[in-house]
mmCIF file of C-alpha atoms and ligand atoms in Angstrom:
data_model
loop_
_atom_site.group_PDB
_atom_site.id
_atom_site.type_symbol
_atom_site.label_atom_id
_atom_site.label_comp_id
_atom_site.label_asym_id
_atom_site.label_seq_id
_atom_site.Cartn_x
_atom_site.Cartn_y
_atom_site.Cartn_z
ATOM 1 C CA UNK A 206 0.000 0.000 0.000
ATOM 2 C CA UNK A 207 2.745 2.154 -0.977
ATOM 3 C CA UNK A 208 1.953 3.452 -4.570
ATOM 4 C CA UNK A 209 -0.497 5.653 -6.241
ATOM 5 C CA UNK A 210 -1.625 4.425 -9.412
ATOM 6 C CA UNK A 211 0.594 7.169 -11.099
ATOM 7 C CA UNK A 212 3.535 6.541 -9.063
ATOM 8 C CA UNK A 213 2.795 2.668 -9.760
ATOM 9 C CA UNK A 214 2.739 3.045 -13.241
ATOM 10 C CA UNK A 215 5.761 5.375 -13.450
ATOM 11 C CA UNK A 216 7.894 3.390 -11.519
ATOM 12 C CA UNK A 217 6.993 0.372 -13.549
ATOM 13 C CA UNK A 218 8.139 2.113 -16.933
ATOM 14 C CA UNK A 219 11.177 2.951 -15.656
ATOM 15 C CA UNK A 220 12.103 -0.358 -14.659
ATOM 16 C CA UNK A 221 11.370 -1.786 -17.534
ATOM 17 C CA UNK A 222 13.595 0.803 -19.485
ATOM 18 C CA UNK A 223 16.160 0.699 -16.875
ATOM 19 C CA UNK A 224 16.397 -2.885 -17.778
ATOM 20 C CA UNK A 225 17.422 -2.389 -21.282
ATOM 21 C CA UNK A 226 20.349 -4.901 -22.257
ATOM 22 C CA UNK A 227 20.723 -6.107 -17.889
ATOM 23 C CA UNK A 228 20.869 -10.307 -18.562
ATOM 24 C CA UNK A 229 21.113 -13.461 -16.179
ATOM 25 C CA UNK A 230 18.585 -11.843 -13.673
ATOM 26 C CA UNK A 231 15.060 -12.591 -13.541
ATOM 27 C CA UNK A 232 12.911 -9.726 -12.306
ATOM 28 C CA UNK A 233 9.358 -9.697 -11.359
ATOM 29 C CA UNK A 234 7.101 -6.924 -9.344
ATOM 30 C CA UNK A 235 3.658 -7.844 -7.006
ATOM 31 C CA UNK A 236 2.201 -4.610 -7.222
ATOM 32 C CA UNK A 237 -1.329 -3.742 -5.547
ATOM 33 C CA UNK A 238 -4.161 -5.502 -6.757
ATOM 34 C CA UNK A 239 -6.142 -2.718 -8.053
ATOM 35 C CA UNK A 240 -3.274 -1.772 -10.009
ATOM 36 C CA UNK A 241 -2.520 -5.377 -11.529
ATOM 37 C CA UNK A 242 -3.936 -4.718 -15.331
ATOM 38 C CA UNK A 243 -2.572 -0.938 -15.469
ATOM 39 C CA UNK A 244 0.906 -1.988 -14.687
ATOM 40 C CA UNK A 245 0.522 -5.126 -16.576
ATOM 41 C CA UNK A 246 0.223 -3.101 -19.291
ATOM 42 C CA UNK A 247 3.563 -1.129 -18.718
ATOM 43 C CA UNK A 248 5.380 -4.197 -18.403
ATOM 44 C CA UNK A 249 4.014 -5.391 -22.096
ATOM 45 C CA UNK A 250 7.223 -6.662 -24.189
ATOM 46 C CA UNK A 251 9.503 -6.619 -21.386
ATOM 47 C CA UNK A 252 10.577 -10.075 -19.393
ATOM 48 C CA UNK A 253 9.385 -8.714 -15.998
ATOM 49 C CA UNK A 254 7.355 -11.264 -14.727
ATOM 50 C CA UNK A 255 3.552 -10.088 -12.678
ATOM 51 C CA UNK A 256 2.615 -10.719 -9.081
ATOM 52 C CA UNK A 257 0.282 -10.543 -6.457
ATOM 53 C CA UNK A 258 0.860 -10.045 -3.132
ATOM 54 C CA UNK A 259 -1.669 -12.630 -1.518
ATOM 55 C CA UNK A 260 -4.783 -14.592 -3.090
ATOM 56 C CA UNK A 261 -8.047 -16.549 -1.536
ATOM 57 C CA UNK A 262 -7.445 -20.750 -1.574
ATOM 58 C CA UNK A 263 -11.408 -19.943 -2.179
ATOM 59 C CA UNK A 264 -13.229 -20.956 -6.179
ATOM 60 C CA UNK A 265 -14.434 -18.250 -7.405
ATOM 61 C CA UNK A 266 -17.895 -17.343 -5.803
ATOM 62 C CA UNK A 267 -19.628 -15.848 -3.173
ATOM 63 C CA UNK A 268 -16.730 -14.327 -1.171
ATOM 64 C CA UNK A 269 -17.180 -10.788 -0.964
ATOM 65 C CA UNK A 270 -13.651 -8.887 -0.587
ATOM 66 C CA UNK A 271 -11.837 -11.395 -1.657
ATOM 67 C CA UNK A 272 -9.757 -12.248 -5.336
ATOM 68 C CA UNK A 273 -9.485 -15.335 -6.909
ATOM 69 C CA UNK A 274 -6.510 -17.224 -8.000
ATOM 70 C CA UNK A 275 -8.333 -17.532 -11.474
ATOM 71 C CA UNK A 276 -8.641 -13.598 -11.255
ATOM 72 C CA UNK A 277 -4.856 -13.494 -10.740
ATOM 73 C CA UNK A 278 -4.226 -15.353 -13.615
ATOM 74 C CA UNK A 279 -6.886 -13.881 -16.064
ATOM 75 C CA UNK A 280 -5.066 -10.436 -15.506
ATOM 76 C CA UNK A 281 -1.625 -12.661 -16.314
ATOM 77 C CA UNK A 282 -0.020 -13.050 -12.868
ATOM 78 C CA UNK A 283 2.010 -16.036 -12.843
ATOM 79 C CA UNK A 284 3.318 -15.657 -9.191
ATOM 80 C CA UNK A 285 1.922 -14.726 -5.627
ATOM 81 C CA UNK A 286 3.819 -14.008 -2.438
ATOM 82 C CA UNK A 287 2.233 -15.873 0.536
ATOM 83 C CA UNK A 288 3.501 -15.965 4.046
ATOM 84 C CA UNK A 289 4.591 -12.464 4.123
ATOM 85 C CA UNK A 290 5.153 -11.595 7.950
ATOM 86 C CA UNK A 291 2.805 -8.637 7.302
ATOM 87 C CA UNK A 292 -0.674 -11.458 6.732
ATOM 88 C CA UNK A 293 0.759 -13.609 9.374
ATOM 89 C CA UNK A 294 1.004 -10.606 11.802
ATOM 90 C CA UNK A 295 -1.684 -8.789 11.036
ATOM 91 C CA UNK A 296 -4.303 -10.739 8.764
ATOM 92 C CA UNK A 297 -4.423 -14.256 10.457
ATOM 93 C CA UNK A 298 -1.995 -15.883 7.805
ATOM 94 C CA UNK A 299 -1.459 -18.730 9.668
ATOM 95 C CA UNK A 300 0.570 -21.415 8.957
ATOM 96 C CA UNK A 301 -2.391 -23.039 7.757
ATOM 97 C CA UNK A 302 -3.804 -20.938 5.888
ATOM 98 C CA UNK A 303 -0.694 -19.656 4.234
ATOM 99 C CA UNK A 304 -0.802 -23.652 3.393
ATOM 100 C CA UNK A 305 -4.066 -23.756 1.788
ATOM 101 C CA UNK A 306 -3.420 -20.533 -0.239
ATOM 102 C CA UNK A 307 0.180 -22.644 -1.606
ATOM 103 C CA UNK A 308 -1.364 -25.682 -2.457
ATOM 104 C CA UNK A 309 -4.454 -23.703 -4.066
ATOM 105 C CA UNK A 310 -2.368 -21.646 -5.907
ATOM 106 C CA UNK A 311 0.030 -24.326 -7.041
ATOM 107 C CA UNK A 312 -2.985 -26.647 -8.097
ATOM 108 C CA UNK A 313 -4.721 -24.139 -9.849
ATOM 109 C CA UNK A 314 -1.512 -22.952 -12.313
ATOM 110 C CA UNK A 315 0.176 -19.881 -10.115
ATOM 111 C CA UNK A 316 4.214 -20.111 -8.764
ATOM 112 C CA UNK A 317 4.746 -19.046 -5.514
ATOM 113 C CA UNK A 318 6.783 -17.014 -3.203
ATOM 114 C CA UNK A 319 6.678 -18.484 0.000
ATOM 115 C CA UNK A 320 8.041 -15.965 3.148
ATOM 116 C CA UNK A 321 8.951 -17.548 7.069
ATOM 117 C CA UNK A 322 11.260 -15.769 9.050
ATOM 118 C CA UNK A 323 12.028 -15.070 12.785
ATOM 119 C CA UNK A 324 10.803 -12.265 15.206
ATOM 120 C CA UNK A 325 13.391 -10.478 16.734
ATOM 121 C CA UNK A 326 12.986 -12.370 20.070
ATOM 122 C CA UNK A 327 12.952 -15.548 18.849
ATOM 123 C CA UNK A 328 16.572 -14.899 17.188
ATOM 124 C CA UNK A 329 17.769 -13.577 20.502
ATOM 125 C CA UNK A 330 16.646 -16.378 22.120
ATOM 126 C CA UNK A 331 18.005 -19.092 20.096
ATOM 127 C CA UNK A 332 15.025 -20.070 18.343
ATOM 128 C CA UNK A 333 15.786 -19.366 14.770
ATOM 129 C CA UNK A 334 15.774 -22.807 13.286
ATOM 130 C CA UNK A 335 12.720 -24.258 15.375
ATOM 131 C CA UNK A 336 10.475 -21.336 14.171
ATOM 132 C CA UNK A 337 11.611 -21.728 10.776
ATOM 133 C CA UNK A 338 11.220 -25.690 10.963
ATOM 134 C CA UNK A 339 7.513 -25.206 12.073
ATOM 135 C CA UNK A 340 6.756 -22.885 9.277
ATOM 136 C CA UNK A 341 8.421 -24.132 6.615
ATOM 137 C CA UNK A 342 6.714 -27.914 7.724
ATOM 138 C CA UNK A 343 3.302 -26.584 8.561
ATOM 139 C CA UNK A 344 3.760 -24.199 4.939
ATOM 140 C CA UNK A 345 4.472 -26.994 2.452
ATOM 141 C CA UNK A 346 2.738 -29.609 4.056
ATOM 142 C CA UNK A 347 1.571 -32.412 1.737
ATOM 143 C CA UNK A 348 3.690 -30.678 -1.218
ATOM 144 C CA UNK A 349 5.089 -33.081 -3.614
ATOM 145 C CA UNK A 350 8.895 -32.655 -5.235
ATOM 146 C CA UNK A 351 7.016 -31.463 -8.388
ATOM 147 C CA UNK A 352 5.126 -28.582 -7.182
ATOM 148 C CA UNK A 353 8.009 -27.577 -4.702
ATOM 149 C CA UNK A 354 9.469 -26.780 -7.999
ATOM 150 C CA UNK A 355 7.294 -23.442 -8.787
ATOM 151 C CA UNK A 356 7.906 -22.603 -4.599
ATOM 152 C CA UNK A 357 10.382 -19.614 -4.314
ATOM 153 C CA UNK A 358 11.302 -19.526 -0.851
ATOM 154 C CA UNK A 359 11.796 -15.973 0.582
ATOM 155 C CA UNK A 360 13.659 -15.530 4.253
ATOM 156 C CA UNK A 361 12.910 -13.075 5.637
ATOM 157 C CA UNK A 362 13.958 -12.189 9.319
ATOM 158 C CA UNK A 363 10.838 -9.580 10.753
ATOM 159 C CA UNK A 364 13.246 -7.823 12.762
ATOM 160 C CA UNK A 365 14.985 -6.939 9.398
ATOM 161 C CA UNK A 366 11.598 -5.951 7.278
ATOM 162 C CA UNK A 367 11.548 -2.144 6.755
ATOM 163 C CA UNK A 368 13.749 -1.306 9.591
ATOM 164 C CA UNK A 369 16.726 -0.300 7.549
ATOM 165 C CA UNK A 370 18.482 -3.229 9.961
ATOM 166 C CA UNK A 371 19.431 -6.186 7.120
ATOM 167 C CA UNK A 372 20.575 -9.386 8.737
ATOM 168 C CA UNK A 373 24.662 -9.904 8.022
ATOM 169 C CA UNK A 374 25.568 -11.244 5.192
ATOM 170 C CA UNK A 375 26.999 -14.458 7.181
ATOM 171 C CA UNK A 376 23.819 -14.455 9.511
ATOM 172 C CA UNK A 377 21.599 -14.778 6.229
ATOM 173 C CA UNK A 378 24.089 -17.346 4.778
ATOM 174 C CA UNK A 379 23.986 -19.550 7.866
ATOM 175 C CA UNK A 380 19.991 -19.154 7.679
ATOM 176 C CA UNK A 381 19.769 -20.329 3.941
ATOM 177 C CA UNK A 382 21.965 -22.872 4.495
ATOM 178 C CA UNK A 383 19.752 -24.458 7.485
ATOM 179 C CA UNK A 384 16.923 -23.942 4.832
ATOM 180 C CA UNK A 385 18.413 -25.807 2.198
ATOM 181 C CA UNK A 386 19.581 -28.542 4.522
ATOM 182 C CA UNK A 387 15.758 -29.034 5.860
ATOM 183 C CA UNK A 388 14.577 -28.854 1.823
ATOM 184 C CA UNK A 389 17.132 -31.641 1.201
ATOM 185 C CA UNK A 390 15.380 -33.640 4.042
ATOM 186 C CA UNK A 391 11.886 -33.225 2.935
ATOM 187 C CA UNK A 392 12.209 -33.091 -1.057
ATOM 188 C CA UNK A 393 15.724 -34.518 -1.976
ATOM 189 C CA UNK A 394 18.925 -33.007 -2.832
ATOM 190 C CA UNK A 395 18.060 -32.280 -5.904
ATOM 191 C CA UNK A 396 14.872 -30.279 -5.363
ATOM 192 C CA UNK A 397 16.711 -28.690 -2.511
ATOM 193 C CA UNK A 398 19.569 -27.429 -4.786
ATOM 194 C CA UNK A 399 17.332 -25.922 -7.585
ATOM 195 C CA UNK A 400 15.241 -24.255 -4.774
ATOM 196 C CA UNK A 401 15.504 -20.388 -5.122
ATOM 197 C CA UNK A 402 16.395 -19.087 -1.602
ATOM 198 C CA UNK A 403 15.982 -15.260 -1.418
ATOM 199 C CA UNK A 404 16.622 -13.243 1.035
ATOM 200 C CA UNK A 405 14.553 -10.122 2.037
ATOM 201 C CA UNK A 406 15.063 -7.356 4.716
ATOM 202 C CA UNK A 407 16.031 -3.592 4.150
ATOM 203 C CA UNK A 408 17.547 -5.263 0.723
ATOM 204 C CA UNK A 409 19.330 -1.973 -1.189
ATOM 205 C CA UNK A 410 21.611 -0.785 -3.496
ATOM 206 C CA UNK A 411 24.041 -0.662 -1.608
ATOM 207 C CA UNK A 412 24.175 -4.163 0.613
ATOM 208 C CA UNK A 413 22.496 -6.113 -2.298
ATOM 209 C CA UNK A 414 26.155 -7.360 -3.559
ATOM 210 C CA UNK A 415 27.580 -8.741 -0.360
ATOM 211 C CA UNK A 416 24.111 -10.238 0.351
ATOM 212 C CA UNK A 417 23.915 -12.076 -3.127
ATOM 213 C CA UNK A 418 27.399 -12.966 -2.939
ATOM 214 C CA UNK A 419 26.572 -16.066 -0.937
ATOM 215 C CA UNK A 420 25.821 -19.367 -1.840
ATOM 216 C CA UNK A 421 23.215 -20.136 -0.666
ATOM 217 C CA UNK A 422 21.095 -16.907 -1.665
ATOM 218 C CA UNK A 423 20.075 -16.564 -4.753
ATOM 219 C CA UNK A 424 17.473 -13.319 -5.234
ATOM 220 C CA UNK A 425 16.109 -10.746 -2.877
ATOM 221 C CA UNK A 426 12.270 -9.690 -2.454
ATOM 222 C CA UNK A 427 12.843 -6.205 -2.062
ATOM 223 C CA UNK A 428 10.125 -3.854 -0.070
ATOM 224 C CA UNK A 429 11.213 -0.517 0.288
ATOM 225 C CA UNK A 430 13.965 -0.097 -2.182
ATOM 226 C CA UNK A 431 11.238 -1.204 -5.049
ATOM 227 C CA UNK A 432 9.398 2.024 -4.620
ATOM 228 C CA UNK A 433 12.764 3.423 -6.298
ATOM 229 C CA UNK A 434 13.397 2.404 -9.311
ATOM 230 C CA UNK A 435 17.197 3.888 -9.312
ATOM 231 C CA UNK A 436 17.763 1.778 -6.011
ATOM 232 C CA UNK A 437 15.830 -1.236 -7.629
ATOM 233 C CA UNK A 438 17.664 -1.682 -10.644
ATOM 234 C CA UNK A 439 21.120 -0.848 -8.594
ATOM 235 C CA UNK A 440 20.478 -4.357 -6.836
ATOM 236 C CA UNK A 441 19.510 -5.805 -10.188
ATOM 237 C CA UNK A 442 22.810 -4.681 -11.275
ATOM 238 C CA UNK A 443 24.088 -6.044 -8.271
ATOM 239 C CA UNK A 444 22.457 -8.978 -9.279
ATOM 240 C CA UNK A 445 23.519 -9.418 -12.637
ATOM 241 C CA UNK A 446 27.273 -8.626 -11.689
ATOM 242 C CA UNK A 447 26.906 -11.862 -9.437
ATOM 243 C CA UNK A 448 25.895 -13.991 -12.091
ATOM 244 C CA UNK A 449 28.813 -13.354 -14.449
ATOM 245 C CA UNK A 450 30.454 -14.801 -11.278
ATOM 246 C CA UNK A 451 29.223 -17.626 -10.989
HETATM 247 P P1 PGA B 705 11.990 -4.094 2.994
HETATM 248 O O1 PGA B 705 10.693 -5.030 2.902
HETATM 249 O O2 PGA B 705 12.858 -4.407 1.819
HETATM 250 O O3 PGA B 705 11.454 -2.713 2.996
HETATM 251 O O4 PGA B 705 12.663 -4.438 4.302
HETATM 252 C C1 PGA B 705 10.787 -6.359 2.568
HETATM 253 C C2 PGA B 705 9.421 -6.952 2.480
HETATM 254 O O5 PGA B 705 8.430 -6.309 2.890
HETATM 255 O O6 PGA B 705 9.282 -8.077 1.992
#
């Protein structure tokens, strides 16, 4: 709920002309519902890919307030973000629910970015990994190998969400690498290794490079450094500088 529809739109076009001749990074926005089609439209010929920021599990029907995965789709989303700590904080996103959505969503044709990370107090008190076991079991429960494959996984520490406070490099590596370990467990190694892991948290310009730089991260889902598009496409740069690397 950051946008106008002006600013929405703007922002949009110059991302996609900032992105002019950038390769090896794949780039995708989840603006506002309301403004799905208009900046849909902006995006037209470019490769950035459409998103929405939640969905109903719900068929289409009698639930007032509420939009449809098929509604997602029809305006050409092929991605939602579920589990952001904002729906489980403030929305009732449990982990069940944010399991019905993901298994809806995967069933009924869109990929999905699936966020779990700590509170503040649960990292100070040693907790990291048992929260993130619960959520990540309780999230993808009854997931198969297959559909884990269109799951984007996006850590993201709430202490670290729009605080201008990004986890450490090394404290974000050592996070993603417990992920990947438990994805290993549940899906195989080789589900586990093709698993994006991105990391998201006061994600900028500036502390995109080091952040990327690790192994085990492999994107960002960027908040309040999307509502720039200079700062944006710096950590695509940032991004695309990596991949040559690698
Ligand atoms: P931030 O937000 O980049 O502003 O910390 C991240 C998010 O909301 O996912």
């Amino acid at each position: 709920m950051n946008t106008t529809l002006q600013s929405g739109q703007t922002l949009a076009a110059e991302i996609v002309h900032g992105l002019a001749g950038v390769s090896g990074v794949d780039v995708g926005v989840c603006p506002p519902s309301p403004y799905l089609i208009p900046i849909a439209q902006k995006l037209h010929g470019s490769t950035v890919v459409l998103g929405a920021q939640n969905c109903s599990p719900e068929k289409p029907g009698a639930f007032t307030g509420e939009v449809a995965i098929e509604m997602l789709l029809d305006v050409g989303c092929q991605w939602v973000i579920l589990g952001h700590s904002e729906r489980r904080q403030f929305f009732g996103d449990t982990d069940e629910v944010v399991n019905k959505k993901l298994i809806a969503a995967l069933e009924r044709g869109l990929k999905v970015i699936f966020c779990i990370g700590e509170m503040l107090e649960d990292r100070k008190t040693g907790r990291t990994e048992s929260v993130l076991e619960t959520q990540l079991s309780k999230g993808l429960l009854n997931l198969t190998p297959e559909q884990m494959a269109k799951v984007v996984i996006a850590y993201e520490p709430v202490w670290a969400i729009g605080t201008g406070v990004t986890a450490s490099p090394e404290q974000a590596e050592e996070t993603h690498a417990y992920i990947r370990k438990w994805l290993a467990g549940r899906f195989g190694q080789a589900v586990s290794d093709a698993t994006r892991i991105q990391y998201g948290g006061s994600v900028k310009g500036d502390n995109a490079k080091e952040l990327l730089a690790k192994p085990n991260i492999d994107g960002a889902l960027v908040g309040g450094a999307s509502l720039k598009s200079d700062q944006f496409l710096a950590i695509i740069r940032a991004a695309e500088e990596i991949a040559k690397t690698h």
